[in-house]
Amino acid sequence: MKKNKLLIFTIITFLLIVFFMIKFFGGKNEKKPSEVIPNNLGVQTHIASAPVDVEAIKNNGFKIVRDDILWHRVEQEPKKYDFKSTGYDKYNERLIKSGIRPYHILSYSNPIYEKNNSVLTEAGKKAYTQFVEQAASRYKDQNAIWEIWNEPNSPRFWSPTFTSVEKYTELVKSSSSAIRENDPSGLIVAPALATSDQYSLYWLEETFKRGLLDEIDAVSIHLYRGTPPETAIEDYKKIKKLVAKYSNKDVPVISGEWGYSTGSAFYGVQLDQRQQCQYLVRMFLINMYQRIPINIWYDWKNGGQDKNDGEQNFGIREYDDSIAKEASIGARTLVNNLSGYYFSKRIKLNNKHDYLLEFTNDNEDITYVYWTQGTEHNFSWPNGRHVKGQETSMLGENKREVDTSNTALWLSNSPMYLKVTK
């Protein structure tokens, strides 16, 4: 009798566990909202220096906007915080009304408290933490992303450089506590690492040794490069391995800022509009392939009208942001074809530079995306499988019905979409 009761109890317990796992974790195809396109796609803006057309960003398909909340603008007199006349209140309101997730950079130093572009003193750290408290309490309960500083490993944004590891880590510990207390809904990210060269990874590891990973929810990195987006795969592997070395928590890596310019950029290349578009689309696709949950393209609009200045030409819109560059159209086409989908798997092709990615949704629909990093060429569907559906080009201007049993497919540097017919 006791054995029967124990058996019944065991069965009921097992069924309850299964029920709650299904209830809280979903079925096999159900994903976290952040993994579903376009919830994971965003763009950088600069509201402090130029007006931003939020409606255009929404219509372009982006669901996240990253921008600064500048400490020295908000607090121009000690303990007097102005979010209203500086435009931050209105901008935040417009983003929320448009269904766009705010990604706030809490930046940079304040000459009231610090001599350098950094926070080195106890008084400065206390004042910065109070500024963070004000921002987090003001924009709480909005599922906001809070980034503590920007590229502190760069002398451009933190000086003197030799103080950055220790003092920046101290600043994160202080300000992250302020965010958690004032906005429990917020996601805390840091350090917005500038590049992934050997020095940057050494700097990052030193902050991990000092406990940075205990204070944040995600590691934000900026993988600027003069090489194609696919070359970032190895960098993601290195950084994820480093995170795993210093934390037992599931701390994701996010792409907090990354773009390619149509001017002569600091990384030594100049792309035309078609190449910029190819790199934008492939950057987003590669990031999703690498399970990166937040992806911010830099920049929404050009910062000036000098076509040869790399810094002024990262935008997917012209300086007059009513004029779209090809990258803007490519981003919209990606969203049009993959909205509601999430990355499923990469299908192996003969050449490692050829990519065939499968995306699915909760209805088990499938859309494939394919391209090559190398020389363009025809390809046959792997394993002799026949697939039917509608193929759409990177810019959405060409569509055709295809059957891989009798239609040759072309792998180009411009990704193509194939929505499978059931």
PDB file of C-alpha atoms in Angstrom, residues 20 31 41 52 84 88 112 121 150 179-180 190 206-207 220 276 317 369 379 383 404 417:
ATOM      1  CA  PHE A  20       5.032  24.077 -14.865  1.00  0.00           C
ATOM      2  CA  LYS A  31      11.344  31.672 -27.589  1.00  0.00           C
ATOM      3  CA  LEU A  41      17.194  44.885 -33.606  1.00  0.00           C
ATOM      4  CA  VAL A  52      15.268  62.365 -34.513  1.00  0.00           C
ATOM      5  CA  LYS A  84      12.751  68.096 -19.291  1.00  0.00           C
ATOM      6  CA  TYR A  88      15.168  63.529 -22.593  1.00  0.00           C
ATOM      7  CA  ILE A 112      31.311  70.081 -11.585  1.00  0.00           C
ATOM      8  CA  THR A 121      37.061  60.806  -6.884  1.00  0.00           C
ATOM      9  CA  ASN A 150      30.565  54.027 -23.125  1.00  0.00           C
ATOM     10  CA  ILE A 179      19.545  50.988 -11.011  1.00  0.00           C
ATOM     11  CA  ARG A 180      18.358  47.762  -9.382  1.00  0.00           C
ATOM     12  CA  ALA A 190      28.452  47.165 -19.506  1.00  0.00           C
ATOM     13  CA  GLU A 206      40.853  42.674 -15.704  1.00  0.00           C
ATOM     14  CA  THR A 207      37.365  44.070 -15.007  1.00  0.00           C
ATOM     15  CA  SER A 220      28.090  44.934 -24.219  1.00  0.00           C
ATOM     16  CA  GLN A 276      27.182  49.023 -46.492  1.00  0.00           C
ATOM     17  CA  ARG A 317      19.903  57.646 -43.716  1.00  0.00           C
ATOM     18  CA  VAL A 369      18.582  33.199 -45.747  1.00  0.00           C
ATOM     19  CA  PHE A 379      24.813  26.391 -55.369  1.00  0.00           C
ATOM     20  CA  ASN A 383      21.548  16.659 -49.182  1.00  0.00           C
ATOM     21  CA  THR A 404      15.338  23.835 -55.864  1.00  0.00           C
ATOM     22  CA  TYR A 417      15.386  35.162 -48.454  1.00  0.00           C
TER      23      TYR A 417
END
